[in-house]
PDB file of C-alpha atoms in Angstrom:
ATOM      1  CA  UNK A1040       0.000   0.000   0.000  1.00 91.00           C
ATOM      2  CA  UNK A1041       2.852   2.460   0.879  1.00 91.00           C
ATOM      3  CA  UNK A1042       4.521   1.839  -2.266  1.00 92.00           C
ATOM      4  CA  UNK A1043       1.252   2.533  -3.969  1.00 92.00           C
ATOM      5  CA  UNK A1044       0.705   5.375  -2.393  1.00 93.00           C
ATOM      6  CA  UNK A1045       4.189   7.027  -3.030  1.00 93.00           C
ATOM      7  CA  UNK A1046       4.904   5.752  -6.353  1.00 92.00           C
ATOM      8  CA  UNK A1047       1.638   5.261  -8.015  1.00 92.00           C
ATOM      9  CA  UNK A1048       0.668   7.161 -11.039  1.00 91.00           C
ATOM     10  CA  UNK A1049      -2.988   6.701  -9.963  1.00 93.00           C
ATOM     11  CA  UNK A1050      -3.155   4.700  -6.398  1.00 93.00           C
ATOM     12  CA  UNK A1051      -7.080   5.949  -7.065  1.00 92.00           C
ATOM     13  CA  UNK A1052      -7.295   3.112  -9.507  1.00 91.00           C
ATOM     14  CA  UNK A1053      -6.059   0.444  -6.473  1.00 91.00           C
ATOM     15  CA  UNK A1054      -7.190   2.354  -3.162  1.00 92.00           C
ATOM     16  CA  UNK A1055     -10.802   4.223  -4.408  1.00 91.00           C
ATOM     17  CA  UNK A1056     -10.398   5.840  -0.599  1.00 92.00           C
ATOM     18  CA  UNK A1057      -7.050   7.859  -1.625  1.00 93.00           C
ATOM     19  CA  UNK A1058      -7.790  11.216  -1.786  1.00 94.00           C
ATOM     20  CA  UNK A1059      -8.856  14.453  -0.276  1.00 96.00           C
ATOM     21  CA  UNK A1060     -12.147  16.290  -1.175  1.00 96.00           C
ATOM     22  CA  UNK A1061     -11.936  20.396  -0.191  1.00 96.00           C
ATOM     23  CA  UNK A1062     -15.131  21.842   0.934  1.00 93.00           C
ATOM     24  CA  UNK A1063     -15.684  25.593   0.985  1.00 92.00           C
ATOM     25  CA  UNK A1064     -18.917  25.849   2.728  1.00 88.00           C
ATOM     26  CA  UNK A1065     -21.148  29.425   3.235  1.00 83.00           C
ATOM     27  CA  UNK A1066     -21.529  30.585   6.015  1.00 82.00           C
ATOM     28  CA  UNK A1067     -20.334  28.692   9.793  1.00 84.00           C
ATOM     29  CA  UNK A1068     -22.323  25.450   9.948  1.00 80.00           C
ATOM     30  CA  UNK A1069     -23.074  22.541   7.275  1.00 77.00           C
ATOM     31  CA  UNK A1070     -27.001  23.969   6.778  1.00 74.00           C
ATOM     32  CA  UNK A1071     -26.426  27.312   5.686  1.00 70.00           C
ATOM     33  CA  UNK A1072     -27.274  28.253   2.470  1.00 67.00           C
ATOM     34  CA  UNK A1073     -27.031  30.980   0.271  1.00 64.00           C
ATOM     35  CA  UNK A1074     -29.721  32.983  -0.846  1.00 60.00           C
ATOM     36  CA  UNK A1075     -29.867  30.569  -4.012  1.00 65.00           C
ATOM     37  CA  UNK A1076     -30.075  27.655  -1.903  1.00 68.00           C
ATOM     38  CA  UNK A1077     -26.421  26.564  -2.373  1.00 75.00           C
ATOM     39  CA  UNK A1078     -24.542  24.875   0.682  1.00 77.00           C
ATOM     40  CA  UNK A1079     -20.797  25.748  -0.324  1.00 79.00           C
ATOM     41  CA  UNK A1080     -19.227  27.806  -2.587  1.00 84.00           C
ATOM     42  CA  UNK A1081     -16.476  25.329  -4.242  1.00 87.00           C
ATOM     43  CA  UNK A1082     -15.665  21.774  -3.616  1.00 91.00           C
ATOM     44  CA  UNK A1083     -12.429  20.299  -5.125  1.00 94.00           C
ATOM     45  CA  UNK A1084     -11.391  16.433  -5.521  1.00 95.00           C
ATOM     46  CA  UNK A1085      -7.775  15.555  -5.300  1.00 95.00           C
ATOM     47  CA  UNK A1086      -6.380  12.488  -6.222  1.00 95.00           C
ATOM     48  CA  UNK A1087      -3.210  10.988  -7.000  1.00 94.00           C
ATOM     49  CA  UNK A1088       0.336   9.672  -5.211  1.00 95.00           C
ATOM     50  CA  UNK A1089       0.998  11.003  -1.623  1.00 94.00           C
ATOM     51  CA  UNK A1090       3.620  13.741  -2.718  1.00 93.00           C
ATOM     52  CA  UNK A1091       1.427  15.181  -5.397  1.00 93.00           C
ATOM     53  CA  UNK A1092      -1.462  14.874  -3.304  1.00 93.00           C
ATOM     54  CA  UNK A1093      -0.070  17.122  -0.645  1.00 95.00           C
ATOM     55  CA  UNK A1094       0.851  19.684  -3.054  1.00 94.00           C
ATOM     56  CA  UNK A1095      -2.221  19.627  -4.998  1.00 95.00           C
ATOM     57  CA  UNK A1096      -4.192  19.818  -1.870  1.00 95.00           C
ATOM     58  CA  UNK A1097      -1.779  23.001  -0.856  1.00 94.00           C
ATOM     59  CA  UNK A1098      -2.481  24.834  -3.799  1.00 93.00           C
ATOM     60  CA  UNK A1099      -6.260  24.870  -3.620  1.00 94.00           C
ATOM     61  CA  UNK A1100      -6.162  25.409  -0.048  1.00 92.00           C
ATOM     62  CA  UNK A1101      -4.079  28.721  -0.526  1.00 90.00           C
ATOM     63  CA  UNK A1102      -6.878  29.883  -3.188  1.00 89.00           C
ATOM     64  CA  UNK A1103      -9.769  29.146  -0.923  1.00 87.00           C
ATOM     65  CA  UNK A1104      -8.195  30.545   2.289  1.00 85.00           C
ATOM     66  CA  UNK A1105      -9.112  34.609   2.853  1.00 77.00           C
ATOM     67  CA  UNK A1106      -6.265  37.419   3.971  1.00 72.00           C
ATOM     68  CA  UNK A1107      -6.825  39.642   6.046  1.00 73.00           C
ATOM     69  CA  UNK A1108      -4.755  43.246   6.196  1.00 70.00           C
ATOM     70  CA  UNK A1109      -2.226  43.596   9.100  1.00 75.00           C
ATOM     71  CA  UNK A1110      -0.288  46.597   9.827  1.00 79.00           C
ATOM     72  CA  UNK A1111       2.855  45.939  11.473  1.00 78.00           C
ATOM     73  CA  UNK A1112       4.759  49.320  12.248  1.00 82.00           C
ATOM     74  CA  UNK A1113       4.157  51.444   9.217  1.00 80.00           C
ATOM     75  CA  UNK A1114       4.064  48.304   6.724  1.00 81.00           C
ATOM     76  CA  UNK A1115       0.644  46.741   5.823  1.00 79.00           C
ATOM     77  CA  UNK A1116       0.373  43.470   4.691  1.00 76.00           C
ATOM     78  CA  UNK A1117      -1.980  40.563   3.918  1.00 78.00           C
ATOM     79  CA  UNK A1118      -2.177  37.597   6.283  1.00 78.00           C
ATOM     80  CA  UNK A1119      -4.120  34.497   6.028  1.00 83.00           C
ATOM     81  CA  UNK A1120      -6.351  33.853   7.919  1.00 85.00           C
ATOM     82  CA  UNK A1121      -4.800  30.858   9.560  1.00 90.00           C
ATOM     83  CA  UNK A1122      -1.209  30.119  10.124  1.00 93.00           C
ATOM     84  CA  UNK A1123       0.347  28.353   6.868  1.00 92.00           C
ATOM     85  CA  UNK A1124       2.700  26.603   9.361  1.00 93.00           C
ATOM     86  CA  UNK A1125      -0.171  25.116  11.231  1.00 94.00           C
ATOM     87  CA  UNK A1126      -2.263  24.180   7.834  1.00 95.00           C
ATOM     88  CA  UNK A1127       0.573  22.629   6.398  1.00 94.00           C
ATOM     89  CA  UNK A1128       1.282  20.321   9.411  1.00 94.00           C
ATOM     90  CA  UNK A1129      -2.441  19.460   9.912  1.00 95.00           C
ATOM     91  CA  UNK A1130      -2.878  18.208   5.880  1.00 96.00           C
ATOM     92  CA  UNK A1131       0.416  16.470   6.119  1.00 95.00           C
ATOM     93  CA  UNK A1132      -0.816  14.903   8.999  1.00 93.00           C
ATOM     94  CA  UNK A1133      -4.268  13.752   7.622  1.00 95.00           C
ATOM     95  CA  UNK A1134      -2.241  11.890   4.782  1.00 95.00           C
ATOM     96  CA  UNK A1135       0.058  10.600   6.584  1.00 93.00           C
ATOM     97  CA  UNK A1136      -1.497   9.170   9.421  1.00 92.00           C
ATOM     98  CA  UNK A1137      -4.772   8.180   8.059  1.00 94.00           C
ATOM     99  CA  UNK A1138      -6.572   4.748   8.447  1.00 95.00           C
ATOM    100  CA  UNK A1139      -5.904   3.552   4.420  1.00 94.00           C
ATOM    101  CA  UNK A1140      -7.805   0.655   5.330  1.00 93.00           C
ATOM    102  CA  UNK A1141     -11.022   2.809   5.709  1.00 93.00           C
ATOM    103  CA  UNK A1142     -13.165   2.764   2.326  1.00 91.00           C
ATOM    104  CA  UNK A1143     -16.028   4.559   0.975  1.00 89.00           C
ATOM    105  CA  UNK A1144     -14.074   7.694   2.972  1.00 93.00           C
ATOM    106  CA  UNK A1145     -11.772  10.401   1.790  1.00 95.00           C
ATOM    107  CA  UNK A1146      -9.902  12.961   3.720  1.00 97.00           C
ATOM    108  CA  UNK A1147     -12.177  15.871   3.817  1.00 96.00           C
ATOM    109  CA  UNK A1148     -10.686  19.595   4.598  1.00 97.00           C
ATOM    110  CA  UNK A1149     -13.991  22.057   5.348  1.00 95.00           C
ATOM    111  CA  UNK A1150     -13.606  25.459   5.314  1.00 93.00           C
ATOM    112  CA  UNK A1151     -16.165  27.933   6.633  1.00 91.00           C
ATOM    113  CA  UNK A1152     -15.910  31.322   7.334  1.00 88.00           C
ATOM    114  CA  UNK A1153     -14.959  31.154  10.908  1.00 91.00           C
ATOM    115  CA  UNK A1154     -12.842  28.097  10.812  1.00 94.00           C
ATOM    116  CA  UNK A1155     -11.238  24.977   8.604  1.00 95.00           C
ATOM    117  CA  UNK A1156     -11.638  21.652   9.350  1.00 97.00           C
ATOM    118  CA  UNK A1157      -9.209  18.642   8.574  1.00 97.00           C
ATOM    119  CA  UNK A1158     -10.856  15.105   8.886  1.00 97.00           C
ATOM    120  CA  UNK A1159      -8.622  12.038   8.583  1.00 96.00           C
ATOM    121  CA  UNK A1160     -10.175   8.716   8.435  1.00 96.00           C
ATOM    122  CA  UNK A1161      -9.338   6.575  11.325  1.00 93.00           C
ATOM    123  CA  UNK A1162      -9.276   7.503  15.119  1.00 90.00           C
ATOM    124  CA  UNK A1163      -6.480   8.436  16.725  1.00 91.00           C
ATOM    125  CA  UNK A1164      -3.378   5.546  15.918  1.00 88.00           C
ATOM    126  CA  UNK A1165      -1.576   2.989  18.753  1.00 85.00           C
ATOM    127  CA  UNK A1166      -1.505   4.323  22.223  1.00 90.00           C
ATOM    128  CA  UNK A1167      -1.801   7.925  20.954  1.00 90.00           C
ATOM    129  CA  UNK A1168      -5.413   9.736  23.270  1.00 90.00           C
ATOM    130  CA  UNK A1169      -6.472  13.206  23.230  1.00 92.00           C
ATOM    131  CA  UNK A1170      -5.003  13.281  26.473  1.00 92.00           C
ATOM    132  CA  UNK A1171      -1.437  12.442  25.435  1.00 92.00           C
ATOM    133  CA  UNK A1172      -1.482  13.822  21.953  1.00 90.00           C
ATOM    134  CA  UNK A1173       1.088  16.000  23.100  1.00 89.00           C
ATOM    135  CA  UNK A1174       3.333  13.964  24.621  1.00 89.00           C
ATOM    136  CA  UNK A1175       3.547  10.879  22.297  1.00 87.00           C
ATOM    137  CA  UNK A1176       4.736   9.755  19.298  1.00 86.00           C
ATOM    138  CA  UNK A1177       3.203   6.952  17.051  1.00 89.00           C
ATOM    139  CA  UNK A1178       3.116   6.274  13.168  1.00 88.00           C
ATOM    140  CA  UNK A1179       0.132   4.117  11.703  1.00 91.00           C
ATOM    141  CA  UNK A1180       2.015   3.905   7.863  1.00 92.00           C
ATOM    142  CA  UNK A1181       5.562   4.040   8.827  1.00 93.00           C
ATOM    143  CA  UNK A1182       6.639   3.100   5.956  1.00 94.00           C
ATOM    144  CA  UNK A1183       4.570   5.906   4.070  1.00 94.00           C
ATOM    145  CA  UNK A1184       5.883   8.343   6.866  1.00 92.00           C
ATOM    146  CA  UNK A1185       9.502   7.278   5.928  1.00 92.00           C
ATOM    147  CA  UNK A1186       8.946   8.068   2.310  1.00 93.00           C
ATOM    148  CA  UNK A1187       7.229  11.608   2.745  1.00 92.00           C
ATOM    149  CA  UNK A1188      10.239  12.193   5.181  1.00 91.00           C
ATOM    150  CA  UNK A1189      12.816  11.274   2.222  1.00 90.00           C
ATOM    151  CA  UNK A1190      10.804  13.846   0.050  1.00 89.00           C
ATOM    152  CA  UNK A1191      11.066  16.360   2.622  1.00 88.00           C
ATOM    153  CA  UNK A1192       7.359  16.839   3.631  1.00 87.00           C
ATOM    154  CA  UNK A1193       7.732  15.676   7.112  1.00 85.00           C
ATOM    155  CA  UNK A1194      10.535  15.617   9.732  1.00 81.00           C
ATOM    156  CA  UNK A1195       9.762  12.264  11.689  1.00 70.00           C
ATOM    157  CA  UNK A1196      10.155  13.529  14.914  1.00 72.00           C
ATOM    158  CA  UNK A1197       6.603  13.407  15.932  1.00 73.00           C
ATOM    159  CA  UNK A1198       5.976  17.041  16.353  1.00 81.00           C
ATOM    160  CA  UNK A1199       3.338  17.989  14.260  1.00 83.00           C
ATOM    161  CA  UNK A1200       0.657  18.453  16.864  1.00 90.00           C
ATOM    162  CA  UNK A1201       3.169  20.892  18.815  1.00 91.00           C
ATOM    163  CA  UNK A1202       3.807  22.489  15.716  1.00 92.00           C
ATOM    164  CA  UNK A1203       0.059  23.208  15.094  1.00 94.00           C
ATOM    165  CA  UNK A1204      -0.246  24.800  18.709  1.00 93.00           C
ATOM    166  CA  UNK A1205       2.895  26.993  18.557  1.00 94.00           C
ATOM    167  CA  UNK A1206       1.601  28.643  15.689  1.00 93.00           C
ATOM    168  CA  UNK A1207      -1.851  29.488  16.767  1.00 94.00           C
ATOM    169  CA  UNK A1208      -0.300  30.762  20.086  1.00 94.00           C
ATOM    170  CA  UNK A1209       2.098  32.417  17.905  1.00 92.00           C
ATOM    171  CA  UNK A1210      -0.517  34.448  15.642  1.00 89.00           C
ATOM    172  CA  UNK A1211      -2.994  34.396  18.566  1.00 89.00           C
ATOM    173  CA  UNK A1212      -5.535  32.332  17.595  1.00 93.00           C
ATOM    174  CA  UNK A1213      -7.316  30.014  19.837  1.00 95.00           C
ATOM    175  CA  UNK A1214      -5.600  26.564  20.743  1.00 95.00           C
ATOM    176  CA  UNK A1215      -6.452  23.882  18.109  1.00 96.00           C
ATOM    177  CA  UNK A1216      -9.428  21.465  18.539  1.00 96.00           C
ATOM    178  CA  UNK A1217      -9.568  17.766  18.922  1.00 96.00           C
ATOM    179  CA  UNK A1218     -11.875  15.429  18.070  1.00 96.00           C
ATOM    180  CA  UNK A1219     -11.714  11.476  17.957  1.00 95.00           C
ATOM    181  CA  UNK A1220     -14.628   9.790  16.939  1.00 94.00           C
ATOM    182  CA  UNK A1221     -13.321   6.183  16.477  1.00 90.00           C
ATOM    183  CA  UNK A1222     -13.945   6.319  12.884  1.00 93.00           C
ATOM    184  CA  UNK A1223     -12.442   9.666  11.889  1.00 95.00           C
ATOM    185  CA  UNK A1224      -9.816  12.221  13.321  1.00 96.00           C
ATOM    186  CA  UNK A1225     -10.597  16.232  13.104  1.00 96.00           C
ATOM    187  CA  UNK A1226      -8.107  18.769  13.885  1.00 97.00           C
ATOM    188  CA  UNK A1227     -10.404  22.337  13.735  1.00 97.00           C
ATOM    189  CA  UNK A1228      -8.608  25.560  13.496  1.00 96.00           C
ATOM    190  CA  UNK A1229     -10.196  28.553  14.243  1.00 94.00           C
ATOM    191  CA  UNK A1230      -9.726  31.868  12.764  1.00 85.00           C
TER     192      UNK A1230
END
C-alpha cells in the first residue's frame, strides 16, 4: 500500500479511498445556504500519489483561504487567515497518518468562514489519546511516513501536533481542537 501510495501514477485506480475532497462551505455550519439555496461555494477532488497529493491539496487550499490586512509598524500586509505553518502540518498529517484501510471515505478539509476543518479517516493511531497527543509519538504507515520524510514533507520527529499549537499561540488564535470519533480524526482551526 505504501509503495502505492508514493509511487503510483494513480493509487485511485487500487485504493478508491485515496484522496482528499476540499469543501468551501457558506456561512459557519453545514445547513447554511445561500440565498440561491447553495450549501458551499467550491468543492475540489484531489487524487493521485501522496507527494502530489499534498501539493495539490496546498495549492487549492491557498486559493480558498481569505487574507486579512495587518499593519505591522508602518508596513501593511496581507495575512491568512490561519497560520500556513499550522495548515501545512495538519494536511500532512491527515495523509500521513490516516486509516488507508477505511473505504467509501476520503480525507475531507472544510472550510467555513470562521474556521477549517481537517478530517482524517481513522481515530487516533496505537496508544496515541487526546489526552497524550502531546506527549507521544506513534506512526500508523511508517513506511509511508519514511517516504514523505525522504521527500522532505515531514521531519519524523513526531511534532506535528506541537507544531500546530505553537503557531496558533504564535498568531494568537485560539488553541487547536480535537476530536476522535473512532472512525475519523478532526483537527479544527479557528480563525
Amino acid at each position: 500500500v505504501a509503495g502505492v501510495l508514493l509511487f503510483g501514477r494513480y493509487p485511485e485506480r487500487f485504493l478508491p479511498q485515496v484522496g482528499v475532497i476540499l469543501v468551501r462551505f457558506r456561512g459557519t455550519s453545514l445547513r447554511d445556504m445561500a440565498a440561491g439555496g447553495e450549501r458551499y461555494a467550491r468543492r475540489v477532488e484531489v487524487v493521485g500519489p501522496a507527494p502530489r497529493l499534498i501539493e495539490r491539496v496546498w495549492g487549492a487550499l491557498l486559493e480558498e483561504i481569505d487574507q486579512q490586512p495587518v499593519v505591522e509598524g508602518l508596513v501593511r500586509r496581507e495575512r491568512h487567515l490561519y497560520p500556513l505553518e499550522a495548515v501545512r502540518e495538519a494536511v500532512v498529517n491527515a495523509v500521513c497518518h490516516r486509516d488507508y484501510s477505511i473505504t467509501g471515505q476520503r480525507i475531507e478539509l472544510r472550510l467555513f468562514d470562521d474556521r477549517l476543518e481537517i478530517m482524517s479517516p481513522g481515530g487516533l493511531p496505537g496508544p496515541i489519546t487526546l489526552e497524550n497527543i502531546l506527549d507521544e509519538h506513534y506512526s500508523r504507515n511508517p513506511r509511508l511516513v519514511r517516504g514523505l520524510y525522504y521527500w522532505g514533507y515531514i521531519e519524523e520527529l513526531g511534532q506535528g501536533v506541537d507544531i500546530i499549537y505553537e503557531a496558533m499561540r504564535r498568531e494568537h488564535h485560539p488553541p487547536p481542537g480535537f476530536r476522535d470519533t473512532g472512525r475519523a480524526f478532526t483537527v479544527t482551526l479557528a480563525s
